[in-house]
């Protein structure tokens, strides 16, 4: 359990910006799908 948390935290720190960018892209795509284009 503890080991996983430590690894997860270090991964988040090293890949934080990259993951954040991907999350933003996914969120934008998700919003586009939900909001019908007029």
XYZ file of C-alpha atoms in Angstrom:
38
model
C 0.000 0.000 0.000
C 2.615 2.530 1.132
C 4.956 1.583 -1.710
C 2.215 2.204 -4.265
C 1.445 5.613 -2.772
C 5.118 6.622 -2.884
C 5.515 5.466 -6.491
C 2.273 7.176 -7.495
C 3.378 10.457 -5.900
C 6.779 10.405 -7.625
C 5.153 9.582 -10.972
C 2.695 12.416 -10.502
C 5.547 14.839 -9.830
C 7.606 13.749 -12.855
C 4.690 13.499 -15.283
C 2.432 16.108 -13.680
C 2.518 18.658 -16.492
C 2.187 16.014 -19.213
C -0.769 14.347 -17.493
C -2.422 17.693 -16.804
C -2.189 18.571 -20.493
C -3.741 15.244 -21.511
C -6.508 15.676 -18.928
C -7.271 19.152 -20.278
C -7.523 17.785 -23.819
C -9.814 14.960 -22.687
C -11.989 17.382 -20.738
C -12.328 19.678 -23.737
C -13.249 16.773 -26.015
C -15.758 15.527 -23.431
C -17.397 18.960 -23.186
C -17.580 19.200 -26.979
C -19.351 15.829 -27.103
C -21.850 16.797 -24.391
C -22.629 20.275 -25.719
C -24.451 19.988 -29.073
C -23.000 22.210 -31.790
C -25.490 24.812 -32.961
